[in-house]
GROMACS .gro file of C-alpha atoms in nm:
model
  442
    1UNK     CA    1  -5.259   0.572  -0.017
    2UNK     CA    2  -5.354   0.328  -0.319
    3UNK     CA    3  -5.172   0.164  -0.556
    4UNK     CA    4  -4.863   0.188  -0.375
    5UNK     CA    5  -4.650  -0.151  -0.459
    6UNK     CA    6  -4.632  -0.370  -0.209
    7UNK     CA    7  -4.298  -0.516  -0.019
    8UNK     CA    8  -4.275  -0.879  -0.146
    9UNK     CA    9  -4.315  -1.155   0.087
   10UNK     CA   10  -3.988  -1.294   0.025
   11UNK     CA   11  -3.842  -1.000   0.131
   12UNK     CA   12  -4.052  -1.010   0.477
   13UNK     CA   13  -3.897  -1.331   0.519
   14UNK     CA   14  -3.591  -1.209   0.488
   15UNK     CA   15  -3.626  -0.914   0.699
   16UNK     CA   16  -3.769  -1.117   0.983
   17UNK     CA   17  -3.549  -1.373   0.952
   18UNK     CA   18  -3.258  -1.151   1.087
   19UNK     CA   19  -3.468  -1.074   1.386
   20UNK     CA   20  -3.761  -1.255   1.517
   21UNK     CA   21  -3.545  -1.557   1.470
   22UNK     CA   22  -3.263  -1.472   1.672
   23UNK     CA   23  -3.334  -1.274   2.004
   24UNK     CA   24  -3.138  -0.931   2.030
   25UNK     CA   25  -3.045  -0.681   2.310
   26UNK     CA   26  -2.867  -0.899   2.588
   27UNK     CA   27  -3.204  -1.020   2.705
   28UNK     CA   28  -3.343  -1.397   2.716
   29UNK     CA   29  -3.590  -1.364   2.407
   30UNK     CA   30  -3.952  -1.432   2.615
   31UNK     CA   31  -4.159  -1.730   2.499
   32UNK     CA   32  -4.397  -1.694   2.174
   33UNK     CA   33  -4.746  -1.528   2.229
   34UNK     CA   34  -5.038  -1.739   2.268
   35UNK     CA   35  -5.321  -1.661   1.996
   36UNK     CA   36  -5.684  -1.722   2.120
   37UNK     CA   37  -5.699  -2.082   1.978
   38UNK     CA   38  -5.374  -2.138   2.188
   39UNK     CA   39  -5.153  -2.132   1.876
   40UNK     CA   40  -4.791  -1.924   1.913
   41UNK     CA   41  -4.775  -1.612   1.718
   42UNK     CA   42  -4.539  -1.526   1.545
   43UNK     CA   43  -4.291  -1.171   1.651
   44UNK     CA   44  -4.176  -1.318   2.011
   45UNK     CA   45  -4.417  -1.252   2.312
   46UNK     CA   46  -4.579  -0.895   2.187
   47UNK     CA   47  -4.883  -0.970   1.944
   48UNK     CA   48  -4.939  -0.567   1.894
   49UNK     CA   49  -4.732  -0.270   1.894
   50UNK     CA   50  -4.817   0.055   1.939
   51UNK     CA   51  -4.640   0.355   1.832
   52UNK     CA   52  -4.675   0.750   1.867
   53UNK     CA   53  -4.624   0.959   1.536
   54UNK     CA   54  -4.713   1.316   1.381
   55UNK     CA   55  -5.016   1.348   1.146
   56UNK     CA   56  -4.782   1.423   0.855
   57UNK     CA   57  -4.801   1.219   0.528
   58UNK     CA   58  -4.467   1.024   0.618
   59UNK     CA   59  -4.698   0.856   0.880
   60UNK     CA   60  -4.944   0.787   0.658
   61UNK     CA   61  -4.666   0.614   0.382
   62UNK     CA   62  -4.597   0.447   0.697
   63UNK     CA   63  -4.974   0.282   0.776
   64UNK     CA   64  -4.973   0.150   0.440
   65UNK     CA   65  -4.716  -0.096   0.475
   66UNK     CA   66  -4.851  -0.229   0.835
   67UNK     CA   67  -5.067  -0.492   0.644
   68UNK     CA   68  -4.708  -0.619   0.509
   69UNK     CA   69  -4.578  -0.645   0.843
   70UNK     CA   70  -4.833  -0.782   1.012
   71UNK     CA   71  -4.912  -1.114   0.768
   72UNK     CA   72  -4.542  -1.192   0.755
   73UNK     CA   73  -4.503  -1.174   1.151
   74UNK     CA   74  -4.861  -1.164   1.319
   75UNK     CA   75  -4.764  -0.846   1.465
   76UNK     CA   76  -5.041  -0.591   1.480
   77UNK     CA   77  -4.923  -0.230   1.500
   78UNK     CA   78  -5.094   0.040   1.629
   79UNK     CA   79  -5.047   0.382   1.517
   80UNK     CA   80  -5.162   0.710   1.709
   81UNK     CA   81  -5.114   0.992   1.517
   82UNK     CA   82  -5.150   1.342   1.641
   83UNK     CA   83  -5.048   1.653   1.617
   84UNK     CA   84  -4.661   1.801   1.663
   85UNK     CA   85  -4.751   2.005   1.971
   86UNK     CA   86  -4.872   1.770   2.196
   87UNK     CA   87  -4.653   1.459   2.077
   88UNK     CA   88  -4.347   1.560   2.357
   89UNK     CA   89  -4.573   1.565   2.642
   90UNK     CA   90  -4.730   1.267   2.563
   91UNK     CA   91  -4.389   1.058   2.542
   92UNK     CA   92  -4.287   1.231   2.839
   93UNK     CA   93  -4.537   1.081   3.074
   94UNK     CA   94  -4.459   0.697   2.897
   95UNK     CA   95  -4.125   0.715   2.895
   96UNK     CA   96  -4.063   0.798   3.245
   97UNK     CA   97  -4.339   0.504   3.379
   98UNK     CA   98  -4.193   0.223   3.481
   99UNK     CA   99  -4.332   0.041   3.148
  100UNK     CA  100  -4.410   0.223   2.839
  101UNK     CA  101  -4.723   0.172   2.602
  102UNK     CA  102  -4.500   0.254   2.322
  103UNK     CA  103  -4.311   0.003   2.144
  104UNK     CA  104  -4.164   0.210   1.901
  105UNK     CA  105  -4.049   0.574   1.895
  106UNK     CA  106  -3.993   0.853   1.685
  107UNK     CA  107  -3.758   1.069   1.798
  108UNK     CA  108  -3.734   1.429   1.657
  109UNK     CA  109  -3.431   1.558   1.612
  110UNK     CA  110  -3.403   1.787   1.883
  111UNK     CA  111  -3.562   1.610   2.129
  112UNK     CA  112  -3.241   1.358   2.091
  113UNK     CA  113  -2.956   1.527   2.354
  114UNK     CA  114  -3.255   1.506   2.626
  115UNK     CA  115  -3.335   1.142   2.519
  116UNK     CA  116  -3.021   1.037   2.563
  117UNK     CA  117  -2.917   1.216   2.882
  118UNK     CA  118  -3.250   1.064   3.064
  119UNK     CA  119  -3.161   0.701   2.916
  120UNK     CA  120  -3.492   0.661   2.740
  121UNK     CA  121  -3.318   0.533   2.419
  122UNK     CA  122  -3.209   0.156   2.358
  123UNK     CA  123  -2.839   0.096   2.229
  124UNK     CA  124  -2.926  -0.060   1.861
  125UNK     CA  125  -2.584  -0.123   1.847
  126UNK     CA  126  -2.638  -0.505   1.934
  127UNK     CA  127  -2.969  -0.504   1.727
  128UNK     CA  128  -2.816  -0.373   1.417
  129UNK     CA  129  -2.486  -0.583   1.496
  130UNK     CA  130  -2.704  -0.916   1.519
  131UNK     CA  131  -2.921  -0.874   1.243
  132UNK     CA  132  -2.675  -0.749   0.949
  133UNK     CA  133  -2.892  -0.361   0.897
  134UNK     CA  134  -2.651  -0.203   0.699
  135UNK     CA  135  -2.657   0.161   0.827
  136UNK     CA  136  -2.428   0.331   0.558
  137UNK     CA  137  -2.623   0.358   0.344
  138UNK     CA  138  -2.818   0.655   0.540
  139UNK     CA  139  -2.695   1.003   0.446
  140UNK     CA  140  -2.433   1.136   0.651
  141UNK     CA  141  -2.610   1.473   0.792
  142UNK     CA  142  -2.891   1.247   0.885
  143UNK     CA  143  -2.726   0.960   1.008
  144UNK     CA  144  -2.505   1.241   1.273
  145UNK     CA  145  -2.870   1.338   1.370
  146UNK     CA  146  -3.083   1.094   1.382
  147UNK     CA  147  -2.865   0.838   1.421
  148UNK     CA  148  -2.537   0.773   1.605
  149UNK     CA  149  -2.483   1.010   1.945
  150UNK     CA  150  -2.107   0.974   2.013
  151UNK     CA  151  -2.043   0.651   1.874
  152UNK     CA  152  -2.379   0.480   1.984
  153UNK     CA  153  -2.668   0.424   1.732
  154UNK     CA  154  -3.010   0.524   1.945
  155UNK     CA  155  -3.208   0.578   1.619
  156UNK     CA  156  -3.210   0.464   1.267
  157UNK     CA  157  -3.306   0.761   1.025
  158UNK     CA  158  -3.685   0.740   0.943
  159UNK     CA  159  -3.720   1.052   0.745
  160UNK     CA  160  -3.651   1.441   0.676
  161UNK     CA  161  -3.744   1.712   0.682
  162UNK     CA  162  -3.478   1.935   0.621
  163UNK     CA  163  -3.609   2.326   0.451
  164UNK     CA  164  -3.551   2.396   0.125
  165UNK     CA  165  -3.663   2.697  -0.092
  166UNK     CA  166  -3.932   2.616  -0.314
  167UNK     CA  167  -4.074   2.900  -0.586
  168UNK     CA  168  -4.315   2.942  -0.861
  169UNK     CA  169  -4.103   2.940  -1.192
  170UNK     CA  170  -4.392   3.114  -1.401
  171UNK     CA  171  -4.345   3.388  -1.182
  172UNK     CA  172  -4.019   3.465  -1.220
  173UNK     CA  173  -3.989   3.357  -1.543
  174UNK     CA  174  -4.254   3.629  -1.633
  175UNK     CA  175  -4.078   3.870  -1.931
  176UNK     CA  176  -4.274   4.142  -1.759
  177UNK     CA  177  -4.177   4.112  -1.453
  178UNK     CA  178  -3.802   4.052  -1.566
  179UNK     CA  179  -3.823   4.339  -1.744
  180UNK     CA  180  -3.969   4.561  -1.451
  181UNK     CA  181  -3.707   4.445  -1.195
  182UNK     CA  182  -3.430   4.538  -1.422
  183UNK     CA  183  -3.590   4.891  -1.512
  184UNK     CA  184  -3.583   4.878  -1.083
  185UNK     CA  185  -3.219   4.740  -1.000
  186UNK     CA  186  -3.024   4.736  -1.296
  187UNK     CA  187  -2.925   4.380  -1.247
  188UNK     CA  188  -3.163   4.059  -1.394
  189UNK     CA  189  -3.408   3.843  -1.184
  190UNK     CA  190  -3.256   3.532  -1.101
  191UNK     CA  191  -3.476   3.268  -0.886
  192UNK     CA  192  -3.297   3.080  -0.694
  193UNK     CA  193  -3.067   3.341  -0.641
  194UNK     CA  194  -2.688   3.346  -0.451
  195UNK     CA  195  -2.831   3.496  -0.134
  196UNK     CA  196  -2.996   3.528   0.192
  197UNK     CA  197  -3.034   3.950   0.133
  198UNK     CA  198  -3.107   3.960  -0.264
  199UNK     CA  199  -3.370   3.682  -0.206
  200UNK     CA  200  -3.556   3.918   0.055
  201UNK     CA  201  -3.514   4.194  -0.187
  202UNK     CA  202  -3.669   4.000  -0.517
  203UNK     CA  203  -3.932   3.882  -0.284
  204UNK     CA  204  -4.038   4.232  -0.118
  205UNK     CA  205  -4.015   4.342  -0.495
  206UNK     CA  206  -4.251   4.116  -0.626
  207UNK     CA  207  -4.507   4.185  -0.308
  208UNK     CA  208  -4.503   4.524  -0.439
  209UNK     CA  209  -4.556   4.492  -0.757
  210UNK     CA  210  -4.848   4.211  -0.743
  211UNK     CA  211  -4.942   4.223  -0.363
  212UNK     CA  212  -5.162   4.116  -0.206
  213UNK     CA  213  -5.283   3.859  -0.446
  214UNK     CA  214  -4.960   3.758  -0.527
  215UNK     CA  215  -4.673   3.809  -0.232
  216UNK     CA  216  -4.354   3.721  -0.263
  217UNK     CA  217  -4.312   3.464  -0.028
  218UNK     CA  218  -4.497   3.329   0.270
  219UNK     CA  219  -4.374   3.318   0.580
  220UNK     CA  220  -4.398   3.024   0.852
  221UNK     CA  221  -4.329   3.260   1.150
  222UNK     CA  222  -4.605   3.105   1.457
  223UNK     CA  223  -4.408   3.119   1.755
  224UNK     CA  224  -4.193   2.862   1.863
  225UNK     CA  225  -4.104   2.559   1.638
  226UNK     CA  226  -4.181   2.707   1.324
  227UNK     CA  227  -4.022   3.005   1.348
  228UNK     CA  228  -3.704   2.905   1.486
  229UNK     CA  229  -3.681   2.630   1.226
  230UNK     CA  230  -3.760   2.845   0.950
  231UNK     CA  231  -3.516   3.121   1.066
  232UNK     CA  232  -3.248   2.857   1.123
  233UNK     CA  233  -3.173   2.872   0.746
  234UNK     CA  234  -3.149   3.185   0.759
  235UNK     CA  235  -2.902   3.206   1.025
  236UNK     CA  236  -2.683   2.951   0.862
  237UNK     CA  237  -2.691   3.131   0.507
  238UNK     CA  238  -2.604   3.413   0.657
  239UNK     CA  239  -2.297   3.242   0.828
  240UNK     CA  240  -2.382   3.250   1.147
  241UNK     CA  241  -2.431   2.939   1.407
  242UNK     CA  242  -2.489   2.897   1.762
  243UNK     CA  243  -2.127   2.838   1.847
  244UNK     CA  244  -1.760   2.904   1.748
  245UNK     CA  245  -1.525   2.599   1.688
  246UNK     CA  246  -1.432   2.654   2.020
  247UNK     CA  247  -1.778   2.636   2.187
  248UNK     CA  248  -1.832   3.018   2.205
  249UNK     CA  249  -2.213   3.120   2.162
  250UNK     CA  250  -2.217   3.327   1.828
  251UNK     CA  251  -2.620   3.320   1.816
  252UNK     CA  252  -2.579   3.694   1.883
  253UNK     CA  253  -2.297   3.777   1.670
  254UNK     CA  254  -2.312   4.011   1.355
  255UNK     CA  255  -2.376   3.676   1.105
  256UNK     CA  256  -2.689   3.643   1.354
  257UNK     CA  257  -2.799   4.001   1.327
  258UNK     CA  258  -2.802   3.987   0.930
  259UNK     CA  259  -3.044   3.702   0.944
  260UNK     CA  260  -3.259   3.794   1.202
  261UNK     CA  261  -3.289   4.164   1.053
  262UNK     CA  262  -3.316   4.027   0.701
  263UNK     CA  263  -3.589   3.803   0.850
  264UNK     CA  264  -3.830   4.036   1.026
  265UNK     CA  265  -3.780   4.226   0.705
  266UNK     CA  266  -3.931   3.941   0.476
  267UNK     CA  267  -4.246   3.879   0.681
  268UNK     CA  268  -4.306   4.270   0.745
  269UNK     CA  269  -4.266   4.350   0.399
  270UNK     CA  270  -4.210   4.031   0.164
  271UNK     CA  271  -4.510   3.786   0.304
  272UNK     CA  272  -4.873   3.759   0.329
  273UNK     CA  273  -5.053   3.911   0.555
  274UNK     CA  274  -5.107   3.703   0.903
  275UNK     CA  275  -4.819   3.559   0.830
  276UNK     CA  276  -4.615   3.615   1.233
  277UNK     CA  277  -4.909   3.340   1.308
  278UNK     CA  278  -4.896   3.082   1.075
  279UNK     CA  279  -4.746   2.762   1.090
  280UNK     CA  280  -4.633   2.507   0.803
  281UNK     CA  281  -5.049   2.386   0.700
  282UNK     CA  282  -5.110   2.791   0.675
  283UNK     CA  283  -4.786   2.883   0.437
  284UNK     CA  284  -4.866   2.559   0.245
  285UNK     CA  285  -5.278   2.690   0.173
  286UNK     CA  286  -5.142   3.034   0.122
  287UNK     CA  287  -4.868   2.881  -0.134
  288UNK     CA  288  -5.089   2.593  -0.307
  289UNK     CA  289  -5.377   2.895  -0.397
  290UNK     CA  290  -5.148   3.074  -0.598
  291UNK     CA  291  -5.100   3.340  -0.299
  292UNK     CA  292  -4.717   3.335  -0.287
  293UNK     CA  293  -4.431   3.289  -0.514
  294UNK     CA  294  -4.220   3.161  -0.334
  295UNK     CA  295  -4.156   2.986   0.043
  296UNK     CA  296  -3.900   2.813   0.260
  297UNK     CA  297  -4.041   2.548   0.383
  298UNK     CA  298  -3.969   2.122   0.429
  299UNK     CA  299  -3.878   1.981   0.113
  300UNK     CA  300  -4.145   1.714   0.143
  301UNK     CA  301  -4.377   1.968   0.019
  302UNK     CA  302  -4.319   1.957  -0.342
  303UNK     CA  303  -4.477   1.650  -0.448
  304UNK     CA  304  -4.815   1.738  -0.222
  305UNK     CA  305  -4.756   2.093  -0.411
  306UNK     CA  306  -4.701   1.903  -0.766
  307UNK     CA  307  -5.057   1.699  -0.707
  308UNK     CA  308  -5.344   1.883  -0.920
  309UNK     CA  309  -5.541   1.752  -0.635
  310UNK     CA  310  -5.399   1.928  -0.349
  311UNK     CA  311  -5.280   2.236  -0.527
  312UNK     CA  312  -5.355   2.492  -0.744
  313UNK     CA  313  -5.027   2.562  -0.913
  314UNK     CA  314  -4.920   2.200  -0.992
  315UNK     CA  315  -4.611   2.205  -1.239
  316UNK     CA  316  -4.549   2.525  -1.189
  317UNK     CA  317  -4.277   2.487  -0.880
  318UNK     CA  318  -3.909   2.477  -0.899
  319UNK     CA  319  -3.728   2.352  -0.584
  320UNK     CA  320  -3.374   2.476  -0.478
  321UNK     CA  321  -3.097   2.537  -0.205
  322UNK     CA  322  -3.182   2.791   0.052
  323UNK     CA  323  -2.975   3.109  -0.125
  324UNK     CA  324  -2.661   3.136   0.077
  325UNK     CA  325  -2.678   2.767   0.044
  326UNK     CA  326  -2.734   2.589   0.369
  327UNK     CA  327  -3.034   2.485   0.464
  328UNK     CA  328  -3.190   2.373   0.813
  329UNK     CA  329  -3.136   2.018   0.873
  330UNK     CA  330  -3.454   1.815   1.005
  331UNK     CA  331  -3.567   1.491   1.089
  332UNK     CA  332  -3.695   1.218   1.258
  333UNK     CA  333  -3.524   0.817   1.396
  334UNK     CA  334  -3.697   0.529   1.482
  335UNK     CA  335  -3.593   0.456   1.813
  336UNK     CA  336  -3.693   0.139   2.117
  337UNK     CA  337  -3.800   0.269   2.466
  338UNK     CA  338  -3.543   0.155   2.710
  339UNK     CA  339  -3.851   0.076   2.904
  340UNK     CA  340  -4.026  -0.103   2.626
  341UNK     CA  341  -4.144  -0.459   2.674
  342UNK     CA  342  -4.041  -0.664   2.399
  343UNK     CA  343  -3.759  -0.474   2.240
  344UNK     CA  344  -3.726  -0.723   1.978
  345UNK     CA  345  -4.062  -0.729   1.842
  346UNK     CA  346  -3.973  -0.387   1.837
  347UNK     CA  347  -3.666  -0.416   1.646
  348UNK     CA  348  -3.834  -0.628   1.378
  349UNK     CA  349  -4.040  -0.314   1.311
  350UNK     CA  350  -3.786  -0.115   1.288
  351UNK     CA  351  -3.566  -0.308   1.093
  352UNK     CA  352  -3.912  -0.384   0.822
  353UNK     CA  353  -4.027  -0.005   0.784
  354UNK     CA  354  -3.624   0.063   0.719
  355UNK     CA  355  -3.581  -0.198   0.470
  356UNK     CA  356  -3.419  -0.099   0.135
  357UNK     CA  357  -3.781  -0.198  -0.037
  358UNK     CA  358  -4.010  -0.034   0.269
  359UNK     CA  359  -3.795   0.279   0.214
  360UNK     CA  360  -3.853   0.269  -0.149
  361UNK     CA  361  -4.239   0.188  -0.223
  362UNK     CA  362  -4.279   0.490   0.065
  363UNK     CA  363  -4.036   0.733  -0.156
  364UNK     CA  364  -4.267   0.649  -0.446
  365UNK     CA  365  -4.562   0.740  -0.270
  366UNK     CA  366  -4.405   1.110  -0.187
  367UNK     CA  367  -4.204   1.008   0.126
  368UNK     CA  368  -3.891   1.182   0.219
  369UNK     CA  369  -3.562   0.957   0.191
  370UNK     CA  370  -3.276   0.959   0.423
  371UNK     CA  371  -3.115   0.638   0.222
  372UNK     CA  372  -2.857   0.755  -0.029
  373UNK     CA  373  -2.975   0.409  -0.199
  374UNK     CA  374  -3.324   0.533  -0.234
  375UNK     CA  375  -3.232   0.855  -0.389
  376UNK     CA  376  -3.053   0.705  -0.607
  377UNK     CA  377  -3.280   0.461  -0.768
  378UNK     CA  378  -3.364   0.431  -1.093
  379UNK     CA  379  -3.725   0.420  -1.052
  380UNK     CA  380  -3.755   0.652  -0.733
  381UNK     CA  381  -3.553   0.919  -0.958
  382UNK     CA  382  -3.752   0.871  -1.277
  383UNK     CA  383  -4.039   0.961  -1.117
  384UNK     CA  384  -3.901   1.263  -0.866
  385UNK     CA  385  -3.593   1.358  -1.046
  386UNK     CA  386  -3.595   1.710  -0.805
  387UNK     CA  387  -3.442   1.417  -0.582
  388UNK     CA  388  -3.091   1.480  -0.702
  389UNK     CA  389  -3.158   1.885  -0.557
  390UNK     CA  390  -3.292   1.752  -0.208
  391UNK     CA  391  -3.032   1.518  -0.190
  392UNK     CA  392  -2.764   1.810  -0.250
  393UNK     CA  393  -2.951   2.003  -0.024
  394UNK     CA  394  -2.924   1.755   0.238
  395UNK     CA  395  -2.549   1.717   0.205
  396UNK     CA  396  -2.516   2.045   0.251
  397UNK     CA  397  -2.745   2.102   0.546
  398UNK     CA  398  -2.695   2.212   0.906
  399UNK     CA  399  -2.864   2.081   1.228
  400UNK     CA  400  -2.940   2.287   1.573
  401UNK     CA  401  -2.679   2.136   1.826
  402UNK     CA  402  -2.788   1.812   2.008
  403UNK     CA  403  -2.838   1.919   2.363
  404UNK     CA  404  -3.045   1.814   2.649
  405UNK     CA  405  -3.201   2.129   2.684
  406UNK     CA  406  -3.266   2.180   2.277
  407UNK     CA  407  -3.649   2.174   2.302
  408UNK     CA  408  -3.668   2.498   2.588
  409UNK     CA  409  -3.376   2.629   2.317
  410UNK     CA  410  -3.604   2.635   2.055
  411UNK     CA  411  -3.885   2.748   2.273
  412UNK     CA  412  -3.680   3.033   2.397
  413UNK     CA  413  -3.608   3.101   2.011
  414UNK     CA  414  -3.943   3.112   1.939
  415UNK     CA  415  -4.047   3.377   2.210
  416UNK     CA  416  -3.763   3.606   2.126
  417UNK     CA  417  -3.774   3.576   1.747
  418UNK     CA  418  -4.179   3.638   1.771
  419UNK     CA  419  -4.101   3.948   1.962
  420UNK     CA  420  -3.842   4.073   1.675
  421UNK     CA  421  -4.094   4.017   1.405
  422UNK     CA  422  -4.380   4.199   1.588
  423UNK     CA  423  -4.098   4.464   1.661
  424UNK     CA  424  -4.144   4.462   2.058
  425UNK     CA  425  -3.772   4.418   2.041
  426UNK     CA  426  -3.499   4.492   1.829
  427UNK     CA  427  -3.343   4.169   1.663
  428UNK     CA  428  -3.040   4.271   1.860
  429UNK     CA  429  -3.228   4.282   2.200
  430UNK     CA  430  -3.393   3.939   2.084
  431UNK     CA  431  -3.032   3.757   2.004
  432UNK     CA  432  -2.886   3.907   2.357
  433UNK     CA  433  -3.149   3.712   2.556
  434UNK     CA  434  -3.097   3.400   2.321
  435UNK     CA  435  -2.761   3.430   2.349
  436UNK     CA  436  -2.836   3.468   2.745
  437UNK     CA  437  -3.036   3.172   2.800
  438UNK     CA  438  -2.775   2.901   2.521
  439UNK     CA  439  -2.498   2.981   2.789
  440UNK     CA  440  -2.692   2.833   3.062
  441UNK     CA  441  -2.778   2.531   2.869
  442UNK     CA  442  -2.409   2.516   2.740
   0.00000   0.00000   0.00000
């Protein structure tokens, strides 16, 4: 991105001083990289780091800091960024090597019970300790997370991505479509509305009335991650979870039912057409083109939805809780390989790209903040003041349960969920074999 502002160097100096200074991690800090000319470099023994990260424009906020990093420390860092689908696999087969090629990871949030059950995570407990990163100041629902795993930091909160519901306020601010809906209902049209069901119903209403130029919401419903994320919210608003407080699996109870029901109900009869097969790229084209009025999707899209540039109805979209108000929690931590080869050139990254003014210029150039300080700025609010709504959003959000086997969860989700919406099963039939298959992982 341009004219982003850069991190000062006195701030570099102060963020490296912490920790390419003083070795971390209960290791004997190795001995300074040569350079060509048989000069040290600076950053400890590794010279380049590579790290593994999702084509989303988080990364990107990212890459435009590495020239920062890389004149205050010599450290060169290498990003690969790819797709979501193939990113697992592909850390799979490093981190169980005897020596990783990644330096750095990003860990999403529900790969994090199987992370830390195979040991591929460093404790940043001495790291953080050593250095002085102050971690309260991350938000509390990401922090639990991405974060700290019964009592041990394995991640520091990098950003989220947690759903939101995100409408067109000309829409339904329309007198004549007001006035239709109350001619209809006998009740006014209120976007965001108080919940889960009257949502649906507002939504299949306005597909009828405008459809198919103009549905009422779009749907992310591709089979497995994005439908299971996106129905996660509607789980939750519907009071229903994947356990009881006593550890009971409720993802089949009557709460469940509601939302599933109320779910294949939206994309058969509230979304665009196509809609069972798209994923978040698709809803956002559909949405940005003036072809929906509304969607649930990662808060992160409203500023690329707000940029004439990459949308057609820029200004025109309000941003609110999910109705029922809970929202599905997402996001991502920066974590070290426990196989990685120079954890504290590692840390230094980490510890940079987390900085109070890294986390800043990348929250003015659209980024999603996990940092309570960052929201809170003066000059990060002025210029998104929806920030206050995400950040209540946040607070209030829920996560899927951190478990080793959370990535075939949501895979089993997605099969069952898919089969729901394309009505080979009943959402009750679906929910049973959910329900089924969380016990075993339990």
């Amino acid at each position: 991105m341009k004219n982003i502002k850069r991190v000062t160097a006195l701030t570099l100096a102060m963020v490296m001083a912490g920790s390419l200074l003083a070795g971390c991690g209960g290791k004997e800090a190795e001995q300074p990289a040569q350079t060509a000319d048989g000069t040290e470099a600076s950053g400890g023994g590794k010279k380049e780091l590579n790290i593994l990260m999702e084509d989303v424009p988080d990364t990107d906020y990212v890459i435009d800091l590495l020239d920062d990093f890389e004149a205050a420390t010599g450290i060169k860092v290498n990003i690969e960024s790819v797709t979501y689908s193939i990113m697992h696999e592909k850390l799979l087969t490093q981190l169980t090597a005897k020596e990783s090629n990644y330096d750095v990871l990003v860990v999403d949030n529900y790969w994090v019970g199987e992370f830390v059950e195979a040991g591929w995570m460093e404790d940043l407990g001495p790291y953080v300790e050593k250095s002085g990163f102050d971690t309260s100041n991350y938000v509390d629902t990401m922090w639990n997370m991405v974060g700290e795993v019964d009592g041990t930091a394995y991640m520091i909160p990098f950003y989220n991505y947690m759903f939101s519901l995100i409408y067109r306020t000309d829409v339904f601010e329309d007198p004549e479509l007001q006035a239709a809906y109350k001619a209809e209902y006998g009740r006014d049209l209120v976007m965001p509305c108080d919940s889960m069901e009257e949502y649906v119903n507002i939504t299949k209403f306005v597909t009828a009335q405008s459809g198919p130029k103009l549905c009422g919401t779009v749907n992310q419903a591709m089979r497995a991650d994005p439908i299971a994320m996106e129905f996660c919210s509607y789980l939750y608003s519907c009071g229903g979870y994947f356990y009881d407080d006593q550890g009971n699996v409720t993802i089949n109870d009557e709460h469940a039912l509601k939302a599933l029901e109320l779910y294949c109900d939206s994309v058969q009869n509230a979304s665009t057409e196509g809609a069972a097969g798209f994923a978040l790229d698709e809803a956002f084209n559909v949405y940005s083109q003036g072809g929906a009025a509304s969607y649930i999707t990662h808060n992160w899209m409203l500023p690329k939805l707000e940029d004439p540039a990459q949308s057609q109805v820029a200004g025109l979209s309000g941003i609110a809780n999910i109705p029922g108000g809970h929202a599905q929690n997402g996001g991502w931590g920066w974590a070290i390989p426990s196989n990685a080869t120079d954890k504290d050139a590692s840390w230094s990254f980490i510890e940079f790209i987390e900085s109070f003014e890294s986390c800043k210029t990348r929250a003015l150039a659209g980024g999603s903040p996990t940092r309570t300080d960052v929201f809170n700025d003066e000059e990060v609010m002025a210029k998104y003041p929806t920030n206050e709504v995400v950040l209540e959003i946040m607070n209030n959000a829920m996560m899927i349960p951190i478990l080793a086997d959370a990535p075939q969860l949501v895979e089993v989700m997605g099969r069952e969920l898919s089969e729901a919406v394309n009505g080979d099963k009943t959402p009750q039939e679906a929910l049973d074999i959910i329900a089924q298959e969380l016990e075993k992982m339990n």
